[in-house]
Coordinates of C-alpha atoms and ligand atoms in Angstrom, one line a residue:
Chain A
M1 CA 3.3 33.0 -15.9
N2 CA 5.0 29.6 -15.9
V3 CA 7.5 28.2 -14.4
D4 CA 10.6 29.6 -16.3
E5 CA 9.3 33.1 -16.0
F6 CA 8.3 33.1 -12.7
V7 CA 12.2 31.8 -11.7
K8 CA 13.3 34.5 -14.1
V9 CA 11.4 37.6 -12.6
F10 CA 11.7 36.2 -9.0
G11 CA 15.6 35.6 -9.7
E12 CA 16.2 39.0 -11.4
R13 CA 14.5 41.1 -8.5
F14 CA 16.3 38.7 -5.3
P15 CA 19.8 37.7 -7.2
E16 CA 21.0 36.3 -3.6
A17 CA 18.3 33.9 -3.6
E18 CA 18.7 30.3 -4.4
I19 CA 16.2 28.7 -6.7
V20 CA 15.6 25.2 -7.6
V21 CA 13.0 23.4 -9.6
S22 CA 12.1 20.1 -9.0
E23 CA 10.2 17.8 -11.3
N24 CA 8.3 14.6 -10.1
K25 CA 6.7 12.6 -13.7
Q26 CA 4.2 10.0 -11.8
P27 CA 1.5 9.5 -11.3
H28 CA 0.7 13.5 -11.7
P29 CA 3.5 15.3 -13.5
K30 CA 4.5 18.7 -11.9
K31 CA 6.9 21.0 -11.5
R32 CA 7.8 22.9 -8.0
I33 CA 9.9 25.9 -7.5
W34 CA 11.9 25.6 -4.2
I35 CA 13.5 29.2 -3.0
Q36 CA 15.7 29.7 -0.3
V37 CA 16.1 33.1 1.1
D38 CA 17.6 34.8 3.8
R39 CA 15.1 36.2 6.7
S40 CA 16.0 39.8 6.0
I41 CA 14.9 39.6 2.4
F42 CA 12.6 37.0 3.4
K43 CA 9.3 39.6 3.8
D44 CA 9.9 41.4 0.8
A45 CA 10.3 37.9 -1.4
M46 CA 6.4 37.8 0.2
K47 CA 5.4 41.0 -0.6
F48 CA 6.7 40.6 -4.4
I49 CA 4.8 37.5 -4.7
K50 CA 1.5 39.1 -3.4
E51 CA 2.3 41.6 -6.3
L52 CA 2.9 39.0 -8.6
D53 CA 0.0 37.0 -7.8
P54 CA -2.3 38.9 -5.7
M55 CA -4.9 36.0 -6.1
A56 CA -2.2 33.6 -4.6
Q57 CA -3.2 30.9 -2.5
F58 CA -1.2 30.2 0.6
S59 CA -1.1 26.8 1.8
I60 CA 0.6 25.9 5.1
I61 CA 3.7 26.8 6.8
I62 CA 6.0 23.6 7.5
G63 CA 8.4 23.9 10.2
M64 CA 11.4 22.1 11.1
D65 CA 14.1 21.6 14.1
A66 CA 17.6 21.8 11.5
G67 CA 20.0 21.5 14.2
D68 CA 21.3 24.7 15.0
K69 CA 18.4 26.6 13.3
L70 CA 15.0 26.3 12.7
E71 CA 13.5 26.2 9.1
A72 CA 10.3 27.6 7.8
K73 CA 8.6 26.8 4.3
Y74 CA 6.0 28.4 3.3
H75 CA 4.1 26.8 0.5
M76 CA 1.9 28.7 -2.4
E77 CA 0.0 28.1 -5.2
L78 CA 0.0 30.8 -7.4
F79 CA -1.8 31.8 -11.0
W80 CA -4.2 28.9 -10.5
E81 CA -6.6 31.2 -12.0
E82 CA -5.1 30.6 -14.8
G83 CA -5.6 26.7 -15.7
E84 CA -2.3 25.1 -14.1
S85 CA -1.3 26.7 -11.2
L86 CA 2.5 27.3 -10.3
S87 CA 3.9 25.4 -6.8
V88 CA 6.2 27.7 -5.0
I89 CA 7.8 26.1 -1.7
I90 CA 9.7 29.4 0.1
G91 CA 12.1 28.5 3.0
T92 CA 13.8 30.8 5.4
S93 CA 15.8 29.9 8.2
A94 CA 16.5 31.6 11.8
P95 CA 19.3 30.5 14.3
K96 CA 18.1 29.1 18.1
D97 CA 19.8 31.4 19.7
D98 CA 17.5 34.4 17.5
P99 CA 14.6 32.3 17.1
K100 CA 12.6 35.3 15.3
L101 CA 11.4 35.8 11.6
P102 CA 9.1 38.4 10.4
T103 CA 5.1 38.1 10.2
V104 CA 3.8 37.4 6.9
T105 CA -0.1 37.9 8.2
D106 CA -0.1 41.8 6.8
V107 CA 0.5 39.7 3.3
F108 CA -1.4 36.6 3.5
P109 CA -3.8 36.9 6.4
S110 CA -4.3 33.1 6.4
S111 CA -1.1 32.4 7.6
L112 CA -2.1 33.0 11.3
P113 CA -2.8 29.9 12.7
Y114 CA 0.4 27.7 11.0
E115 CA 2.4 31.2 12.5
R116 CA 0.5 30.4 15.9
E117 CA 1.4 26.6 15.5
I118 CA 4.7 26.9 14.8
Q119 CA 5.2 29.1 17.7
E120 CA 4.1 27.2 20.4
F121 CA 5.1 23.7 18.8
L122 CA 9.0 24.8 17.6
G123 CA 9.8 28.3 19.4
L124 CA 9.9 29.8 16.4
F125 CA 8.4 33.2 17.4
F126 CA 7.3 35.8 14.9
E127 CA 7.7 39.5 14.8
G128 CA 4.3 41.4 14.9
I129 CA 2.1 38.8 14.9
P130 CA -1.6 40.1 16.0
D131 CA -2.8 37.0 17.9
P132 CA 0.3 35.2 20.0
R133 CA -2.0 33.2 21.7
R134 CA -1.5 29.3 21.7
L135 CA -3.4 27.6 19.3
F136 CA -3.2 23.6 19.4
L137 CA -1.7 23.0 23.0
P138 CA -3.3 23.1 26.2
D139 CA -3.1 26.1 28.4
D140 CA -1.6 24.1 31.3
F141 CA 1.2 22.8 29.3
P142 CA 4.3 23.6 30.4
E143 CA 6.3 27.0 29.3
G144 CA 9.4 26.9 27.3
I145 CA 8.7 23.2 26.0
Y146 CA 8.1 22.9 22.4
P147 CA 6.9 19.4 21.4
L148 CA 8.9 19.7 18.2
R149 CA 11.9 20.5 19.1
L150 CA 15.0 17.9 18.7
D151 CA 16.9 19.4 21.2
E152 CA 17.1 20.1 25.2
T153 CA 13.4 22.1 25.0
G154 CA 11.6 19.4 23.3
I155 CA 9.5 16.8 25.0
K156 CA 11.3 15.1 28.3
P157 CA 11.0 11.5 28.6
E158 CA 9.1 11.5 31.9
M159 CA 6.5 13.5 29.9
V160 CA 6.0 10.5 27.2
K161 CA 3.2 8.0 28.7
N162 CA 2.9 4.7 27.3
A163 CA -0.6 2.6 28.7
G164 CA 1.5 -0.2 28.5
H165 CA 1.1 -3.9 27.1
P166 CA -0.1 -6.4 29.5
Y167 CA 2.5 -8.8 29.1
K168 CA 5.1 -5.9 30.1
I169 CA 3.2 -4.2 33.2
K170 CA 1.6 -6.2 36.0
K171 CA -1.0 -4.5 37.3
E172 CA -3.5 -4.7 39.7
G173 CA -6.5 -6.6 38.4
S174 CA -4.8 -7.7 35.6
K175 CA -5.0 -11.6 35.1
Chain B
M1 CA -51.4 24.9 4.6
K2 CA -48.4 24.2 2.5
V3 CA -48.1 20.6 1.7
P4 CA -44.8 19.7 2.8
P5 CA -42.5 18.0 -0.4
T6 CA -41.5 14.8 1.8
L7 CA -45.3 14.0 2.2
S8 CA -45.8 11.9 -0.3
T9 CA -42.6 9.8 0.4
V10 CA -43.2 10.1 4.2
L11 CA -47.0 8.4 3.3
S12 CA -45.8 5.7 0.5
N13 CA -43.0 4.5 3.7
L14 CA -45.4 4.1 6.1
F15 CA -46.9 0.7 4.3
K16 CA -43.6 -0.9 3.7
K17 CA -41.7 -3.1 5.7
P18 CA -39.0 -2.0 8.3
A19 CA -35.4 -2.2 6.5
T20 CA -33.7 -3.1 9.9
N21 CA -31.9 -6.2 11.5
P22 CA -33.3 -6.8 15.0
F23 CA -29.9 -8.0 16.1
P24 CA -29.7 -9.8 18.7
N25 CA -33.0 -11.2 17.9
T26 CA -31.5 -12.5 14.3
E27 CA -27.9 -13.2 13.1
P28 CA -25.8 -10.2 12.3
V29 CA -25.3 -9.2 8.5
P30 CA -22.9 -11.4 7.4
T31 CA -19.7 -10.6 6.9
P32 CA -18.3 -10.2 3.2
E33 CA -14.9 -12.4 2.1
G34 CA -11.8 -10.9 3.0
F35 CA -13.7 -9.3 6.7
R36 CA -10.9 -8.2 8.9
G37 CA -11.9 -9.6 12.4
K38 CA -9.5 -11.0 15.5
L39 CA -6.6 -12.3 14.5
V40 CA -5.8 -16.0 14.8
Y41 CA -2.5 -16.8 16.0
D42 CA -0.9 -20.2 15.6
V43 CA 2.1 -20.4 17.9
D44 CA 3.4 -23.6 16.7
K45 CA 4.0 -21.8 12.9
C46 CA 5.7 -19.1 14.3
V47 CA 9.2 -18.8 14.0
G48 CA 9.8 -15.7 16.3
C49 CA 11.5 -13.6 13.3
R50 CA 9.5 -10.0 14.6
L51 CA 8.6 -8.9 11.4
C52 CA 4.9 -8.5 13.1
V53 CA 6.2 -6.6 16.1
M54 CA 7.7 -4.4 13.7
V55 CA 4.8 -3.2 11.2
C56 CA 2.2 -3.4 14.0
P57 CA 0.8 0.3 14.2
A58 CA -1.1 0.0 17.1
G59 CA 1.5 -1.5 19.8
V60 CA -0.1 -4.8 19.9
I61 CA 2.6 -7.7 19.3
E62 CA 5.4 -7.8 22.0
Y63 CA 8.4 -10.0 21.5
V64 CA 9.0 -12.9 24.2
P65 CA 12.8 -13.5 23.5
E66 CA 13.0 -16.4 26.0
V67 CA 10.8 -18.6 23.9
R68 CA 11.3 -16.6 20.3
K69 CA 7.6 -16.3 19.8
V70 CA 5.7 -13.1 20.3
T71 CA 2.3 -12.5 22.5
F72 CA -0.8 -10.6 21.6
W73 CA -3.4 -8.1 23.2
L74 CA -6.0 -7.3 20.8
G75 CA -7.0 -4.7 23.0
R76 CA -5.1 -2.0 20.9
C77 CA -5.7 -3.7 17.9
V78 CA -6.7 -1.6 15.1
F79 CA -7.6 -4.4 12.2
C80 CA -5.1 -3.4 9.4
Q81 CA -4.0 -7.0 8.7
Q82 CA -0.5 -5.4 8.0
C83 CA 0.8 -8.4 10.5
A84 CA -0.8 -11.4 8.9
D85 CA 0.4 -9.7 5.5
V86 CA 3.7 -10.0 6.6
C87 CA 3.9 -13.3 8.5
P88 CA 6.4 -15.2 6.6
V89 CA 5.0 -18.4 7.6
N90 CA 1.3 -17.6 7.8
A91 CA 0.8 -18.0 11.6
I92 CA -1.4 -15.0 11.9
K93 CA -5.0 -14.7 10.3
M94 CA -7.9 -12.6 10.7
S95 CA -10.8 -14.5 11.0
D96 CA -14.5 -12.9 10.9
E97 CA -15.2 -12.9 14.3
F98 CA -16.3 -9.0 15.4
L99 CA -18.3 -9.6 18.7
L100 CA -15.3 -8.8 21.0
A101 CA -17.4 -6.8 23.6
T102 CA -15.5 -7.7 27.0
Y103 CA -16.0 -6.6 31.3
D104 CA -12.4 -6.6 31.1
K105 CA -9.7 -5.0 29.2
Y106 CA -7.3 -7.9 29.9
D107 CA -10.2 -10.3 28.6
D108 CA -8.6 -14.3 27.9
N109 CA -10.6 -13.3 24.8
L110 CA -8.2 -10.6 24.0
R111 CA -5.0 -12.1 24.5
W112 CA -2.9 -14.5 22.5
F113 CA -0.1 -16.5 24.2
K114 CA -0.2 -15.3 27.8
E115 CA 2.2 -15.9 30.2
D116 CA 0.5 -19.1 31.7
E117 CA 1.4 -20.6 28.1
I118 CA 4.9 -19.2 27.6
A119 CA 5.8 -20.6 31.4
E120 CA 4.5 -23.7 29.6
L121 CA 7.0 -23.5 26.9
K122 CA 9.7 -22.7 28.5
R123 CA 9.5 -25.3 30.6
K124 CA 9.1 -27.9 27.3
L125 CA 12.2 -26.1 26.1
E126 CA 14.0 -26.4 29.1
E127 CA 13.5 -30.2 29.4
Q128 CA 14.3 -30.4 25.9
K129 CA 17.6 -29.2 26.4
K130 CA 18.2 -31.4 28.9
A131 CA 17.2 -34.5 27.4
K132 CA 20.1 -33.4 24.3
E133 CA 22.5 -33.0 27.2
A134 CA 21.7 -35.8 28.5
A135 CA 21.9 -37.9 25.3
K136 CA 25.2 -36.4 24.3
K137 CA 26.4 -37.4 27.9
E138 CA 25.1 -41.0 26.8
G139 CA 27.1 -41.0 23.4
S140 CA 30.3 -39.8 24.7
K141 CA 30.8 -42.4 27.5
Ligands
SF4_1 S1 -4.1 -6.2 12.6 FE1 -3.0 -4.4 12.7 S2 -3.1 -3.6 14.4 FE2 -3.8 -5.5 14.7 S3 -2.0 -6.5 15.5 FE3 -2.1 -7.1 13.0 S4 -0.6 -5.3 12.8 FE4 -1.4 -5.1 15.0
SF4_2 S1 5.7 -12.6 11.4 FE1 4.7 -14.1 11.8 S2 6.3 -15.8 12.2 FE2 7.3 -13.7 12.6 S3 7.4 -13.2 14.5 FE3 5.3 -12.4 13.5 S4 3.9 -14.1 13.9 FE4 6.0 -14.8 14.3

Protein backbone atom coordinates (compact mmCIF):
# COMPACT_ATOMS: atom_id res chain seq x y z
CA MET A 1 0.00 0.00 0.00
CA ASN A 2 1.35 3.44 -0.87
CA VAL A 3 0.58 6.88 0.51
CA ASP A 4 -2.29 7.70 -1.83
CA GLU A 5 -3.96 4.33 -1.33
CA PHE A 6 -3.69 4.70 2.44
CA VAL A 7 -5.17 8.21 2.38
CA LYS A 8 -8.05 6.96 0.21
CA VAL A 9 -8.84 3.90 2.34
CA PHE A 10 -8.54 5.79 5.63
CA GLY A 11 -10.53 8.78 4.34
CA GLU A 12 -13.35 6.53 3.20
CA ARG A 13 -13.57 4.80 6.57
CA PHE A 14 -13.25 8.05 8.61
CA PRO A 15 -14.60 10.92 6.48
CA GLU A 16 -14.42 13.35 9.44
CA ALA A 17 -10.62 12.91 9.86
CA GLU A 18 -8.32 15.67 8.65
CA ILE A 19 -5.57 14.15 6.53
CA VAL A 20 -2.52 16.05 5.32
CA VAL A 21 0.41 14.59 3.41
CA SER A 22 3.72 16.38 3.87
CA GLU A 23 6.83 15.80 1.85
CA ASN A 24 10.40 16.66 2.70
CA LYS A 25 12.75 16.54 -0.24
CA GLN A 26 16.26 16.81 1.14
CA PRO A 27 18.32 15.07 2.27
CA HIS A 28 16.06 12.02 2.44
CA PRO A 29 12.88 12.29 0.39
CA LYS A 30 9.99 10.98 2.45
CA LYS A 31 6.25 11.50 2.56
CA ARG A 32 4.45 11.59 5.87
CA ILE A 33 0.74 11.23 6.52
CA TRP A 34 -0.62 13.49 9.27
CA ILE A 35 -4.07 12.59 10.56
CA GLN A 36 -6.06 14.53 13.12
CA VAL A 37 -9.13 12.87 14.61
CA ASP A 38 -11.55 13.52 17.43
CA ARG A 39 -10.92 11.41 20.51
CA SER A 40 -14.36 9.73 20.13
CA ILE A 41 -13.21 7.94 16.96
CA PHE A 42 -9.52 7.78 17.84
CA LYS A 43 -9.60 4.25 19.22
CA ASP A 44 -11.47 2.98 16.16
CA ALA A 45 -8.92 4.66 13.93
CA MET A 46 -6.08 2.90 15.72
CA LYS A 47 -7.88 -0.44 15.44
CA PHE A 48 -8.44 0.21 11.73
CA ILE A 49 -4.71 0.87 11.20
CA LYS A 50 -3.88 -2.34 13.00
CA GLU A 51 -6.30 -4.21 10.74
CA LEU A 52 -4.74 -2.65 7.64
CA ASP A 53 -1.30 -3.77 8.74
CA PRO A 54 -1.12 -6.24 11.63
CA MET A 55 2.67 -5.83 11.57
CA ALA A 56 2.51 -2.05 12.05
CA GLN A 57 5.48 -0.70 13.99
CA PHE A 58 4.32 1.56 16.80
CA SER A 59 7.08 4.11 17.45
CA ILE A 60 6.16 6.69 20.05
CA ILE A 61 3.52 8.98 21.52
CA ILE A 62 4.37 12.64 21.78
CA GLY A 63 2.25 14.70 24.15
CA MET A 64 1.97 18.47 24.14
CA ASP A 65 0.33 21.20 26.18
CA ALA A 66 -1.54 23.26 23.56
CA GLY A 67 -3.14 25.94 25.70
CA ASP A 68 -6.68 24.88 26.60
CA LYS A 69 -6.22 21.29 25.43
CA LEU A 70 -3.67 18.49 25.60
CA GLU A 71 -2.54 16.97 22.35
CA ALA A 72 -1.09 13.53 21.69
CA LYS A 73 0.49 12.39 18.46
CA TYR A 74 1.05 8.71 17.74
CA HIS A 75 3.80 7.84 15.27
CA MET A 76 3.68 4.60 13.31
CA GLU A 77 5.51 2.94 10.45
CA LEU A 78 3.30 0.75 8.32
CA PHE A 79 4.09 -1.88 5.70
CA TRP A 80 7.81 -1.79 6.46
CA GLU A 81 8.01 -5.41 5.37
CA GLU A 82 7.08 -4.39 1.83
CA GLY A 83 10.16 -2.24 1.35
CA GLU A 84 9.62 1.47 1.73
CA SER A 85 7.47 2.02 4.80
CA LEU A 86 4.59 4.41 5.32
CA SER A 87 5.02 7.05 7.99
CA VAL A 88 1.76 7.83 9.75
CA ILE A 89 1.27 10.35 12.54
CA ILE A 90 -2.19 10.24 14.03
CA GLY A 91 -3.08 12.97 16.47
CA THR A 92 -5.94 13.57 18.85
CA SER A 93 -6.58 15.86 21.79
CA ALA A 94 -8.46 16.18 25.06
CA PRO A 95 -9.66 19.35 26.79
CA LYS A 96 -7.79 20.27 29.98
CA ASP A 97 -10.91 20.10 32.14
CA ASP A 98 -11.40 16.46 31.03
CA PRO A 99 -7.88 15.21 30.25
CA LYS A 100 -8.71 11.67 29.19
CA LEU A 101 -7.95 9.56 26.15
CA PRO A 102 -8.72 5.89 25.55
CA THR A 103 -5.73 3.61 26.01
CA VAL A 104 -4.40 1.84 22.93
CA THR A 105 -2.38 -0.72 24.88
CA ASP A 106 -4.86 -3.43 23.82
CA VAL A 107 -4.19 -2.59 20.15
CA PHE A 108 -0.48 -1.78 20.34
CA PRO A 109 0.96 -3.26 23.58
CA SER A 110 4.22 -1.36 23.15
CA SER A 111 2.40 1.94 23.72
CA LEU A 112 2.26 1.30 27.48
CA PRO A 113 5.52 3.03 28.50
CA TYR A 114 4.61 6.12 26.46
CA GLU A 115 1.17 6.31 28.02
CA ARG A 116 2.67 6.03 31.49
CA GLU A 117 5.17 8.74 30.65
CA ILE A 118 2.47 11.09 29.34
CA GLN A 119 0.31 10.47 32.41
CA GLU A 120 3.03 11.57 34.81
CA PHE A 121 4.61 14.35 32.74
CA LEU A 122 1.56 15.92 31.14
CA GLY A 123 -1.40 14.95 33.30
CA LEU A 124 -3.15 13.41 30.29
CA PHE A 125 -4.72 10.18 31.49
CA PHE A 126 -5.52 7.02 29.60
CA GLU A 127 -8.74 5.23 30.40
CA GLY A 128 -8.23 1.51 30.83
CA ILE A 129 -4.46 1.63 31.08
CA PRO A 130 -3.39 -1.72 32.59
CA ASP A 131 -0.46 -0.28 34.57
CA PRO A 132 -0.87 3.33 35.69
CA ARG A 133 2.27 3.49 37.87
CA ARG A 134 4.84 6.23 37.37
CA LEU A 135 7.67 5.37 35.03
CA PHE A 136 10.35 8.09 35.18
CA LEU A 137 9.45 10.53 37.96
CA PRO A 138 10.72 9.69 41.46
CA ASP A 139 8.19 8.31 43.91
CA ASP A 140 8.56 11.32 46.23
CA PHE A 141 7.71 13.77 43.45
CA PRO A 142 4.62 15.78 44.50
CA GLU A 143 1.21 14.73 43.20
CA GLY A 144 -0.67 17.06 40.90
CA ILE A 145 2.44 18.59 39.34
CA TYR A 146 3.05 17.74 35.70
CA PRO A 147 6.50 18.90 34.57
CA LEU A 148 5.62 19.36 30.89
CA ARG A 149 2.51 21.46 31.54
CA LEU A 150 2.85 25.13 30.66
CA ASP A 151 0.11 26.21 33.08
CA GLU A 152 -0.09 26.48 36.87
CA THR A 153 0.14 22.68 37.31
CA GLY A 154 3.62 22.71 35.78
CA ILE A 155 6.92 23.03 37.63
CA LYS A 156 6.89 25.81 40.23
CA PRO A 157 9.71 28.38 40.07
CA GLU A 158 10.89 27.42 43.57
CA MET A 159 11.43 23.84 42.38
CA VAL A 160 14.04 24.97 39.85
CA LYS A 161 17.56 24.77 41.24
CA ASN A 162 20.60 26.35 39.64
CA ALA A 163 23.99 25.33 40.97
CA GLY A 164 25.10 28.92 40.40
CA HIS A 165 28.04 30.68 38.83
CA PRO A 166 30.79 31.76 41.25
CA TYR A 167 30.55 35.31 39.90
CA LYS A 168 26.86 35.42 40.81
CA ILE A 169 26.98 33.64 44.16
CA LYS A 170 29.24 34.37 47.09
CA LYS A 171 29.25 31.14 49.04
CA GLU A 172 31.31 30.22 52.02
CA GLY A 173 34.61 28.72 50.91
CA SER A 174 34.64 30.31 47.46
CA LYS A 175 37.63 32.46 46.74
CA MET B 1 40.87 -31.32 28.48
CA LYS B 2 39.69 -28.98 25.73
CA VAL B 3 42.26 -26.42 24.61
CA PRO B 4 40.75 -22.91 24.93
CA PRO B 5 40.62 -21.19 21.53
CA THR B 6 42.36 -18.08 22.91
CA LEU B 7 45.39 -20.05 24.17
CA SER B 8 47.72 -19.36 21.23
CA THR B 9 46.92 -15.62 21.31
CA VAL B 10 47.51 -15.43 25.05
CA LEU B 11 50.83 -17.28 24.79
CA SER B 12 52.15 -15.13 21.95
CA ASN B 13 51.07 -11.94 23.77
CA LEU B 14 53.08 -13.00 26.83
CA PHE B 15 56.28 -12.37 24.86
CA LYS B 16 55.31 -8.93 23.54
CA LYS B 17 56.00 -5.55 25.10
CA PRO B 18 53.09 -4.03 27.07
CA ALA B 19 51.24 -1.51 24.90
CA THR B 20 50.68 1.05 27.67
CA ASN B 21 51.76 4.60 28.40
CA PRO B 22 53.01 4.68 32.03
CA PHE B 23 51.90 8.26 32.75
CA PRO B 24 53.04 10.18 34.89
CA ASN B 25 56.49 8.64 34.33
CA THR B 26 56.21 9.57 30.68
CA GLU B 27 54.63 12.37 28.69
CA PRO B 28 50.88 11.88 28.11
CA VAL B 29 49.70 10.78 24.67
CA PRO B 30 50.14 13.84 22.45
CA THR B 31 47.00 15.82 21.63
CA PRO B 32 45.92 15.93 17.99
CA GLU B 33 45.60 19.13 16.00
CA GLY B 34 42.40 21.03 16.81
CA PHE B 35 42.22 19.45 20.28
CA ARG B 36 39.67 21.16 22.51
CA GLY B 37 41.37 21.75 25.85
CA LYS B 38 41.00 24.47 28.48
CA LEU B 39 39.81 27.63 26.81
CA VAL B 40 41.86 30.82 26.92
CA TYR B 41 40.20 34.21 27.21
CA ASP B 42 41.79 37.47 26.11
CA VAL B 43 40.11 40.27 28.09
CA ASP B 44 41.62 43.08 26.04
CA LYS B 45 40.29 41.78 22.74
CA CYS B 46 36.74 41.20 24.05
CA VAL B 47 34.19 43.77 22.85
CA GLY B 48 31.40 42.56 25.14
CA CYS B 49 28.97 41.49 22.41
CA ARG B 50 27.56 38.69 24.61
CA LEU B 51 27.40 36.19 21.73
CA CYS B 52 29.40 33.63 23.71
CA VAL B 53 26.97 33.92 26.64
CA MET B 54 24.13 33.14 24.24
CA VAL B 55 25.66 30.04 22.62
CA CYS B 56 27.21 28.42 25.70
CA PRO B 57 25.07 25.36 26.52
CA ALA B 58 26.58 24.92 29.98
CA GLY B 59 26.26 28.32 31.71
CA VAL B 60 30.02 28.85 31.91
CA ILE B 61 29.96 32.50 30.92
CA GLU B 62 28.41 35.46 32.75
CA TYR B 63 28.23 38.98 31.37
CA VAL B 64 29.67 41.78 33.52
CA PRO B 65 27.73 44.86 32.43
CA GLU B 66 29.80 47.47 34.33
CA VAL B 67 32.92 46.75 32.30
CA ARG B 68 31.29 45.15 29.24
CA LYS B 69 33.34 41.96 29.46
CA VAL B 70 32.53 38.34 30.31
CA THR B 71 33.68 36.10 33.15
CA PHE B 72 34.21 32.32 32.91
CA TRP B 73 33.88 29.43 35.33
CA LEU B 74 35.30 26.43 33.51
CA GLY B 75 34.10 23.98 36.16
CA ARG B 76 31.07 23.55 33.94
CA CYS B 77 32.63 23.77 30.48
CA VAL B 78 31.84 20.84 28.17
CA PHE B 79 34.58 21.82 25.67
CA CYS B 80 32.19 22.22 22.76
CA GLN B 81 34.11 25.20 21.31
CA GLN B 82 30.94 27.04 20.32
CA CYS B 83 32.02 30.20 22.17
CA ALA B 84 35.38 30.23 20.38
CA ASP B 85 33.66 29.72 17.02
CA VAL B 86 31.12 32.48 17.53
CA CYS B 87 33.40 35.16 18.99
CA PRO B 88 33.76 37.87 16.31
CA VAL B 89 37.15 39.12 17.58
CA ASN B 90 38.74 35.77 18.50
CA ALA B 91 39.00 36.65 22.17
CA ILE B 92 38.38 32.96 23.05
CA LYS B 93 40.61 30.10 21.96
CA MET B 94 40.84 26.45 22.89
CA SER B 95 44.27 25.42 24.16
CA ASP B 96 46.02 22.04 24.40
CA GLU B 97 45.81 21.99 28.19
CA PHE B 98 43.79 19.07 29.59
CA LEU B 99 45.30 18.24 33.00
CA LEU B 100 42.77 20.33 34.90
CA ALA B 101 42.08 18.44 38.13
CA THR B 102 41.80 20.65 41.23
CA TYR B 103 40.96 20.39 44.92
CA ASP B 104 38.50 23.29 44.70
CA LYS B 105 35.77 23.70 42.11
CA TYR B 106 36.29 27.48 42.20
CA ASP B 107 40.05 27.14 41.70
CA ASP B 108 41.81 30.04 39.98
CA ASN B 109 42.82 27.74 37.16
CA LEU B 110 39.14 27.26 36.28
CA ARG B 111 38.30 30.96 36.20
CA TRP B 112 38.91 33.69 33.67
CA PHE B 113 38.47 37.38 34.56
CA LYS B 114 37.85 37.06 38.27
CA GLU B 115 36.33 39.53 40.72
CA ASP B 116 39.61 41.33 41.52
CA GLU B 117 40.41 41.81 37.84
CA ILE B 118 36.89 43.11 37.28
CA ALA B 119 37.30 45.57 40.17
CA GLU B 120 40.62 46.74 38.80
CA LEU B 121 39.24 47.32 35.31
CA LYS B 122 36.30 49.17 36.84
CA ARG B 123 38.70 51.46 38.68
CA LYS B 124 40.70 52.05 35.51
CA LEU B 125 37.62 52.93 33.51
CA GLU B 126 36.50 55.39 36.17
CA GLU B 127 39.89 57.06 36.20
CA GLN B 128 39.78 57.37 32.44
CA LYS B 129 36.34 58.91 32.63
CA LYS B 130 37.49 61.42 35.26
CA ALA B 131 40.55 62.31 33.21
CA LYS B 132 38.33 62.90 30.18
CA GLU B 133 35.96 65.13 32.13
CA ALA B 134 38.89 67.06 33.55
CA ALA B 135 40.27 67.53 30.04
CA LYS B 136 36.87 68.79 28.88
CA LYS B 137 36.75 71.35 31.67
CA GLU B 138 40.23 72.48 30.80
CA GLY B 139 39.17 72.87 27.18
CA SER B 140 36.03 74.89 27.98
CA LYS B 141 37.91 77.36 30.15
S1 LIG C 1 33.54 25.54 25.13
FE1 LIG C 1 31.30 25.30 25.11
S2 LIG C 1 30.79 24.87 27.25
FE2 LIG C 1 32.86 25.67 27.26
S3 LIG C 1 32.58 27.88 27.62
FE3 LIG C 1 32.67 27.59 25.40
S4 LIG C 1 30.52 27.40 24.76
FE4 LIG C 1 30.59 27.08 27.00
S1 LIG D 1 31.86 36.56 21.93
FE1 LIG D 1 33.98 37.28 22.18
S2 LIG D 1 33.82 39.52 22.06
FE2 LIG D 1 31.72 38.75 22.39
S3 LIG D 1 31.48 38.84 24.64
FE3 LIG D 1 32.22 36.76 24.15
S4 LIG D 1 34.45 36.89 24.35
FE4 LIG D 1 33.70 38.99 24.25
